[in-house]
CSV table of C-alpha atoms (C1' of nucleotides) in Angstrom, one decimal:
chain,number,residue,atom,x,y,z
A,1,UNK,CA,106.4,112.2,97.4
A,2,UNK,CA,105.5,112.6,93.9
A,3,UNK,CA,108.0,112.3,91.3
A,4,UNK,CA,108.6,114.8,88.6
A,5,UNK,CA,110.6,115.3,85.8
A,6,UNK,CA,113.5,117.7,85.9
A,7,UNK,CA,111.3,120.2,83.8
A,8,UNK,CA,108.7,120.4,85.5
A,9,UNK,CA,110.7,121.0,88.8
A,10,UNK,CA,112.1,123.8,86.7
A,11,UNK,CA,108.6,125.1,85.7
A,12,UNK,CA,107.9,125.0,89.2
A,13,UNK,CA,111.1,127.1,90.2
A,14,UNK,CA,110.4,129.5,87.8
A,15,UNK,CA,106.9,129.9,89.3
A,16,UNK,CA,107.9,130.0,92.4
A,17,UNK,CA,110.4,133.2,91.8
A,18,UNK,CA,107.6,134.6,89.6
A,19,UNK,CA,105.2,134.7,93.0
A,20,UNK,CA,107.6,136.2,95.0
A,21,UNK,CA,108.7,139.2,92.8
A,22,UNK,CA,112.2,137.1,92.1
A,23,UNK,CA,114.1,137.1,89.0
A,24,UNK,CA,115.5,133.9,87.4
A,25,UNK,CA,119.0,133.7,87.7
A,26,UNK,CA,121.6,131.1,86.0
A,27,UNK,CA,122.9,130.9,89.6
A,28,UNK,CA,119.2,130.7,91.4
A,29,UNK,CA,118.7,128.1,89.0
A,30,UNK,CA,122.2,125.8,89.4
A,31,UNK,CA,121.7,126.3,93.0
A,32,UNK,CA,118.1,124.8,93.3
A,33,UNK,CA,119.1,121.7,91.0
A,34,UNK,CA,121.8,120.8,93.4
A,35,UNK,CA,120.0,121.2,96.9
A,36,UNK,CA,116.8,119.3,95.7
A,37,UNK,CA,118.7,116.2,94.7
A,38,UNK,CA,120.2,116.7,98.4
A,39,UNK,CA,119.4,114.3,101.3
A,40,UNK,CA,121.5,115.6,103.4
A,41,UNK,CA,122.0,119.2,105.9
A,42,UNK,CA,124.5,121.0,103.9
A,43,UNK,CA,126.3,124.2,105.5
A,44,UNK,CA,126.4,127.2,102.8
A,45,UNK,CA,129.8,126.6,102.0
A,46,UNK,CA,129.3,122.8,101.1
A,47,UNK,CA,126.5,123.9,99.1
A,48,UNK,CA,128.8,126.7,97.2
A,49,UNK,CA,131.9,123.7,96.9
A,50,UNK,CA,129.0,121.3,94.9
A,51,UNK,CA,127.6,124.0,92.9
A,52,UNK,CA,130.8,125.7,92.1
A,53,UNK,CA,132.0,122.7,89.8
A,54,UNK,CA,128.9,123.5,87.8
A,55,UNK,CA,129.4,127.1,87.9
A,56,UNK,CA,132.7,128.1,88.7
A,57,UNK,CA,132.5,131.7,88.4
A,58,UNK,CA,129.8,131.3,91.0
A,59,UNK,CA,130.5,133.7,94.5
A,60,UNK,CA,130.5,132.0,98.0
A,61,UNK,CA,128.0,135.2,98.9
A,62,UNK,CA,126.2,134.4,96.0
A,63,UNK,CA,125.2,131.1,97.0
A,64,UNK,CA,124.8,132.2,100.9
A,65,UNK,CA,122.3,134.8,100.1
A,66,UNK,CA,120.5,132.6,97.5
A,67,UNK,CA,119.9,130.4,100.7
A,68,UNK,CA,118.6,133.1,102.4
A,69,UNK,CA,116.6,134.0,99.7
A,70,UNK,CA,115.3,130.5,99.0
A,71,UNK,CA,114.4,130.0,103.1
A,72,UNK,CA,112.6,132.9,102.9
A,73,UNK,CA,110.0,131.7,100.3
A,74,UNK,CA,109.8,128.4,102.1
A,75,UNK,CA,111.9,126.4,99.5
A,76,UNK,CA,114.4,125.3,102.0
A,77,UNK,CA,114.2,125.4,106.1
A,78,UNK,CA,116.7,126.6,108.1
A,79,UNK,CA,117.7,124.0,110.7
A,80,UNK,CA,118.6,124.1,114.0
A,81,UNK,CA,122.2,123.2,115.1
A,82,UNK,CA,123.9,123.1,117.9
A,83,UNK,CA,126.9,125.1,117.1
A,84,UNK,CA,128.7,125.7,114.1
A,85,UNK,CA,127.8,126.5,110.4
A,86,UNK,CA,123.9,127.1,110.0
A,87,UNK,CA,122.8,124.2,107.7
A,88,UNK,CA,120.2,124.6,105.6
A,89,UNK,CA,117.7,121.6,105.0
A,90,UNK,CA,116.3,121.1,101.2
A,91,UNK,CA,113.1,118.7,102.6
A,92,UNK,CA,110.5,121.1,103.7
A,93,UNK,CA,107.7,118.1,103.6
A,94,UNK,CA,107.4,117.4,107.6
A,95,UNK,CA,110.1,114.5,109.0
A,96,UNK,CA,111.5,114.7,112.1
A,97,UNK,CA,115.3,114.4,113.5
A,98,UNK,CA,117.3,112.1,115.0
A,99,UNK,CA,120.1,114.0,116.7
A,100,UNK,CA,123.6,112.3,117.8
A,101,UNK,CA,125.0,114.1,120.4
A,102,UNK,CA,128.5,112.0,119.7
A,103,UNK,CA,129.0,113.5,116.3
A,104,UNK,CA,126.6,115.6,116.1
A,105,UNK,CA,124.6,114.4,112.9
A,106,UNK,CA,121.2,114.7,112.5
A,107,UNK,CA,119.2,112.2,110.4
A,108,UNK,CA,115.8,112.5,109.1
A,109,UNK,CA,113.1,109.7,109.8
A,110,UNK,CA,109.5,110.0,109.1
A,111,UNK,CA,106.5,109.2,111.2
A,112,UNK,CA,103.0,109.8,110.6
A,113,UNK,CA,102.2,109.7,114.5
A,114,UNK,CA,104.5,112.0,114.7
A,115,UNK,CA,103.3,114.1,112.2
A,116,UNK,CA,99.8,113.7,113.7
A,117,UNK,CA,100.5,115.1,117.1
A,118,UNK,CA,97.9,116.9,118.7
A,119,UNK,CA,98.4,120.9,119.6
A,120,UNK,CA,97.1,121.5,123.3
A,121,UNK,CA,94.4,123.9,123.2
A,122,UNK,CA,96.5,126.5,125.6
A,123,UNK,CA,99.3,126.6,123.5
A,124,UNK,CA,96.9,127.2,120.1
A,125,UNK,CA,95.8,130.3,122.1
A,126,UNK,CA,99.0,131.6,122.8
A,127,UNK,CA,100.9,130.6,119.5
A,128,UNK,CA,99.7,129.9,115.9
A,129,UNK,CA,101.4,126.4,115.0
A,130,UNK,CA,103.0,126.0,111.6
A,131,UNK,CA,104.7,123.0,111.6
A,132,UNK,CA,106.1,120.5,114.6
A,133,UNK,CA,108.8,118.3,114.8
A,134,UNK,CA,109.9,116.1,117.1
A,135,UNK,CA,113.8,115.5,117.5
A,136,UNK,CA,115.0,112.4,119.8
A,137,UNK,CA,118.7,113.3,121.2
A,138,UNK,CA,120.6,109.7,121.3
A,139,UNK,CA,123.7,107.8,120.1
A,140,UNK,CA,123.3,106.8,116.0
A,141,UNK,CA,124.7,103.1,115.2
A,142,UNK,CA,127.9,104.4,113.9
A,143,UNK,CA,128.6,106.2,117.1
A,144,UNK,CA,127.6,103.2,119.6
A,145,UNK,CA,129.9,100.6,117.5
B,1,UNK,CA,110.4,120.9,140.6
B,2,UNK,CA,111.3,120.8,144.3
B,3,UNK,CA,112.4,123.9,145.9
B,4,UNK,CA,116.0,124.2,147.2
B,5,UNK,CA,118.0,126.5,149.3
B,6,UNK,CA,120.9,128.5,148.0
B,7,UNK,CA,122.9,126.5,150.3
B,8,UNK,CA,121.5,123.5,149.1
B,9,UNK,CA,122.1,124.3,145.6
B,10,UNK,CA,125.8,125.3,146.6
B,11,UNK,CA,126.6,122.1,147.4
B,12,UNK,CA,125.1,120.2,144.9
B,13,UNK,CA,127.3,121.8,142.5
B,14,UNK,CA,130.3,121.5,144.8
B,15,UNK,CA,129.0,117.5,145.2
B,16,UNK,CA,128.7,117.3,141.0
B,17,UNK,CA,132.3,119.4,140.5
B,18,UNK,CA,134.1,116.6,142.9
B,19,UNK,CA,132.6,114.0,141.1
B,20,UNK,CA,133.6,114.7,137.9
B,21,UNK,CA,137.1,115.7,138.9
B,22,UNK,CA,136.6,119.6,138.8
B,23,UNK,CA,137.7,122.2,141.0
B,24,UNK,CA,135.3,124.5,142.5
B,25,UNK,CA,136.8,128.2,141.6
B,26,UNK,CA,135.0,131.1,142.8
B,27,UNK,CA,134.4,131.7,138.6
B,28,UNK,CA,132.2,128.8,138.6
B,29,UNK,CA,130.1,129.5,141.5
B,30,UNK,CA,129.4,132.6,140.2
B,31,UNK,CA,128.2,131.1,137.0
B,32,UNK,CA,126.3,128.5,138.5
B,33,UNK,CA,124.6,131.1,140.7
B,34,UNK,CA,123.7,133.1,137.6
B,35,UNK,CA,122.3,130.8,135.4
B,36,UNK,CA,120.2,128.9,137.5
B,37,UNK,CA,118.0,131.6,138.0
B,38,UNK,CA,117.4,131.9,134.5
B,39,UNK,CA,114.6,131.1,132.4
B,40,UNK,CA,115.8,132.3,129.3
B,41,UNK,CA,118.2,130.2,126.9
B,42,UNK,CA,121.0,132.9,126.9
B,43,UNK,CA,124.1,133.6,124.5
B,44,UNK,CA,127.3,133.1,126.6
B,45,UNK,CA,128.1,137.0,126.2
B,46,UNK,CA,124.6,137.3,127.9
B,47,UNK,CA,125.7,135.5,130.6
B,48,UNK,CA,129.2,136.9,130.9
B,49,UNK,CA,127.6,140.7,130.9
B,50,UNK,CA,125.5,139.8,133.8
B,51,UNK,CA,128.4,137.5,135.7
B,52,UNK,CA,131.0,140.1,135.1
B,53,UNK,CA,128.6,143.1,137.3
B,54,UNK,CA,128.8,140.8,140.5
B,55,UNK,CA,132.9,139.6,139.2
B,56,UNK,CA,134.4,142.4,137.2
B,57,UNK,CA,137.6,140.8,136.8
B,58,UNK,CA,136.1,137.5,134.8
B,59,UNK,CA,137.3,137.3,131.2
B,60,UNK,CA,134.4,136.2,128.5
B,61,UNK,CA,136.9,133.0,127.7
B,62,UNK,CA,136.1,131.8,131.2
B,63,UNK,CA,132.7,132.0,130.8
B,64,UNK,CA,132.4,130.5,127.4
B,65,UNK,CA,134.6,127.2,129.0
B,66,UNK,CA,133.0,126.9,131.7
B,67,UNK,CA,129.3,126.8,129.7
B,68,UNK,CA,131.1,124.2,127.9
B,69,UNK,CA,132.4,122.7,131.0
B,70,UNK,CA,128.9,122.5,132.6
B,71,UNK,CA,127.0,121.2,129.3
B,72,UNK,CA,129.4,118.0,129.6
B,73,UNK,CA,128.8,117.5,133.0
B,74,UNK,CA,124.7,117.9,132.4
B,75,UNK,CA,124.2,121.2,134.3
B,76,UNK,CA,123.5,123.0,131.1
B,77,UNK,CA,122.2,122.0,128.1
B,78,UNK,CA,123.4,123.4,124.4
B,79,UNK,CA,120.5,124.4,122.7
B,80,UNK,CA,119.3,124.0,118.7
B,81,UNK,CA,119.6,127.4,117.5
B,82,UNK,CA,118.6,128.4,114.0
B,83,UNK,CA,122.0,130.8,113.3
B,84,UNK,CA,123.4,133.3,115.2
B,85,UNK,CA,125.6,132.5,118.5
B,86,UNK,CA,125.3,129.0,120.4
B,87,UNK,CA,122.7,129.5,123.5
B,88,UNK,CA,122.5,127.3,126.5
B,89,UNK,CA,120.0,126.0,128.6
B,90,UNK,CA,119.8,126.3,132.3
B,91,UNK,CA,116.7,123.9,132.4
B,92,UNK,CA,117.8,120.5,131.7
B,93,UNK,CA,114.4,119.2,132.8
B,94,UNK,CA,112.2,117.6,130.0
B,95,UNK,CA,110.6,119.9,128.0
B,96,UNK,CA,109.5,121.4,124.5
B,97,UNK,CA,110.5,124.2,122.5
B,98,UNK,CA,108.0,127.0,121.0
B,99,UNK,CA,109.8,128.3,118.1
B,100,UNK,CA,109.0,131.8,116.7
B,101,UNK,CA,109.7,132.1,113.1
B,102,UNK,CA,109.7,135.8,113.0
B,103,UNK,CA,111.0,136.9,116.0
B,104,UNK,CA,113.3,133.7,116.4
B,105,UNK,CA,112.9,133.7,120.2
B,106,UNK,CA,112.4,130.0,121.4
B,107,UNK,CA,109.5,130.0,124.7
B,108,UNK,CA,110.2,126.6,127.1
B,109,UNK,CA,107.0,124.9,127.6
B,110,UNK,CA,105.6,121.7,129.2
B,111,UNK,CA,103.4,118.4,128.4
B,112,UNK,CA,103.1,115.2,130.1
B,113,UNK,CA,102.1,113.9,126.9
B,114,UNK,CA,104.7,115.1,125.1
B,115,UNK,CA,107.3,114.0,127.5
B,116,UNK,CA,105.8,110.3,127.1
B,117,UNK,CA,105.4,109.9,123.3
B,118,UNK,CA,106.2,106.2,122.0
B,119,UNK,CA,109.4,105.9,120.5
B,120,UNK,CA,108.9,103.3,117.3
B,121,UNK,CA,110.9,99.8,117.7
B,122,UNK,CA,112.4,100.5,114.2
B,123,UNK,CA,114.0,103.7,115.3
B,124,UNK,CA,115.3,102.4,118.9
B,125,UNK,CA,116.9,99.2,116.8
B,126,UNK,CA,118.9,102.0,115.2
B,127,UNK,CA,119.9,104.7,117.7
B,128,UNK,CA,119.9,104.8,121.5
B,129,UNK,CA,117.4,107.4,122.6
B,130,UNK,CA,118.0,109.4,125.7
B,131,UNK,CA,115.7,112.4,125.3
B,132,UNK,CA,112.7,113.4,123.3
B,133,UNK,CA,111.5,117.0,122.5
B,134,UNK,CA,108.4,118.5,120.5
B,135,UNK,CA,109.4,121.6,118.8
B,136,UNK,CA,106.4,123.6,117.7
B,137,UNK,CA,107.2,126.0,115.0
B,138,UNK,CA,105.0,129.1,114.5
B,139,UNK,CA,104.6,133.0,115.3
B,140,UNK,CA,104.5,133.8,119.1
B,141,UNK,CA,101.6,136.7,120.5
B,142,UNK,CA,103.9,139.2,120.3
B,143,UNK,CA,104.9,139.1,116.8
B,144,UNK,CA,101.1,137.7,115.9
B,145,UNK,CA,99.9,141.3,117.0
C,1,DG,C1',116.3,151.4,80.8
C,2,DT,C1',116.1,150.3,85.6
C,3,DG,C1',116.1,147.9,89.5
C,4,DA,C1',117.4,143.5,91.3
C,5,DT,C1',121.4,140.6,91.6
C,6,DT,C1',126.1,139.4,91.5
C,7,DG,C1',131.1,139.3,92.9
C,8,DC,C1',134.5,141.1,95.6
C,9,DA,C1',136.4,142.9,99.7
C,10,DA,C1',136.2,144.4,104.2
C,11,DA,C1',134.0,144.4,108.6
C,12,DC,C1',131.9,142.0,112.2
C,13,DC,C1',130.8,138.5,115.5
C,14,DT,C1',131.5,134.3,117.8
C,15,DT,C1',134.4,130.5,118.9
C,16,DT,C1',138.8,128.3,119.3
C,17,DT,C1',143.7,128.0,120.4
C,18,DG,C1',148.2,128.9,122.7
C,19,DC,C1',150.6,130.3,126.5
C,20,DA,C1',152.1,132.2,131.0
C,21,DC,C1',150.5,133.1,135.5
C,22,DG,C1',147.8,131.9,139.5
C,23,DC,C1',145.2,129.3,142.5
C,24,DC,C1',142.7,125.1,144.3
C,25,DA,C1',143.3,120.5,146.1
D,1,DT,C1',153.8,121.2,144.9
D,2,DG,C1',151.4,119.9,140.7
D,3,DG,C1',148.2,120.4,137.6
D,4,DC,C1',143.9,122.4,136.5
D,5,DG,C1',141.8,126.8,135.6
D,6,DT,C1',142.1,131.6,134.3
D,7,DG,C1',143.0,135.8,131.6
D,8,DC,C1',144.9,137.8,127.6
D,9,DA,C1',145.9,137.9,122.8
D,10,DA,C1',145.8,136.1,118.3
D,11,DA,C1',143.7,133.2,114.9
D,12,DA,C1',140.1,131.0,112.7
D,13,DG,C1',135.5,130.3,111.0
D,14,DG,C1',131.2,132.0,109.4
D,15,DT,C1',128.1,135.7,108.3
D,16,DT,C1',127.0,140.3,107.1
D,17,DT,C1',127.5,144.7,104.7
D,18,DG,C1',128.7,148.2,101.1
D,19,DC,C1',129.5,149.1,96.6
D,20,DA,C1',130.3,149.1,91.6
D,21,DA,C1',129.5,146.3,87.6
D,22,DT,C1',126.2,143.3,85.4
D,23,DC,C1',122.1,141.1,84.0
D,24,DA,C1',117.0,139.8,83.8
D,25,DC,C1',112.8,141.7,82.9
DNA sequence: GTGATTGCAAACCTTTTGCACGCCA
DNA sequence: TGGCGTGCAAAAGGTTTGCAATCAC
């Protein structure tokens, strides 16, 4: 969790779309500056109601594919759900999730156990692990009130 | 993981239907019978193309209610999918998710260990946890080769 | 200049809703 | 018999696709 100036997030971007063949877009560029400031899971379409204040000429599509795009190069995740709009989640460092099965949020919590977890040998052999998670299904302090 | 009889199975669902006010329609059984055989997390059009060879006359809209039906009653879970349509579990036994990235399919697997990871006191003070599940992402054999 | 990207529209897929009929309890 | 459950149809919600115009490199 370092911090960094907006410019050098920027730089970063830029780098980033550099690497993967990408060119840099006004409406790449509106869209990352709103979704790393995010702590949240945002669906596509609140993503596109945020940016479009910024950008108004902006496309629903555009900013759905740009999502895409952006998962695909590892600068967002997609995250599961259980039903409804796909949500796409800005924090690619590892956290885990805390799922409400009353109103269906999920929260991010972080735990270095967690993050330490050990891969059994038979699954290694079978599967090459890229990243684990652990998501505890429960009733959030709002919900239980 | 005990083994059961048809018959025994039968009328546990007829014993779980009664309990939770439901009436037991031949639509139902049929379902039930289907989907406990699985071991696959299947799309509820899945389901209803395999029901509807053994009962023609079912409608998808059945199907999809009564997958709801059984998930609040605990005969089914809903799983976390990553876009795409809703997929249910049969197995509502703990148990941990292999996630392919490139392929998407998700592989059930088990771990004692898993199953008993510490939750953290900080977390429980927040949110009432009633399950726990590792989900390991990664690329499966198949899509490896 | 040229190929990627955008914006728009239509198509598609899945889920939800409303309603009349039928069947289980 | 009463009310839940079913089947059909329409609507809604979200995602994908095709294409022409535009823009970054």
């Amino acid at each position: 969790m370092k911090q960094e100036s907006a410019e050098d997030k920027t730089r970063e971007f830029v780098d980033l779309c550099h690497e993967h063949g990408l060119k840099v877009t006004p409406q790449r560029v509106t869209i990352y500056r709103e979704i790393i400031t995010m702590d949240t899971h945002p669906t596509a379409d609140a993503i596109y109601q945020i940016v479009k204040k910024e950008y108004p000429n902006i496309s629903f599509d555009t900013v759905n594919r740009t999502l895409q795009t952006f998962a695909d190069i590892g600068l967002v995740d997609v995250m599961e759900v259980f039903g409804g709009a796909k949500r796409f989640d800005p924090n690619v460092d590892d956290h885990h999730h805390l799922h409400c099965i009353r109103c269906g949020h999920v929260i991010d919590f972080f735990n270095r156990t967690y993050d330490e977890l050990d891969v059994p040998e038979e699954i290694q052999e079978e599967f090459t692990v890229l990243g684990k998670r652990v998501v505890l299904k429960g009733i959030c302090k709002a919900c239980a009130a």
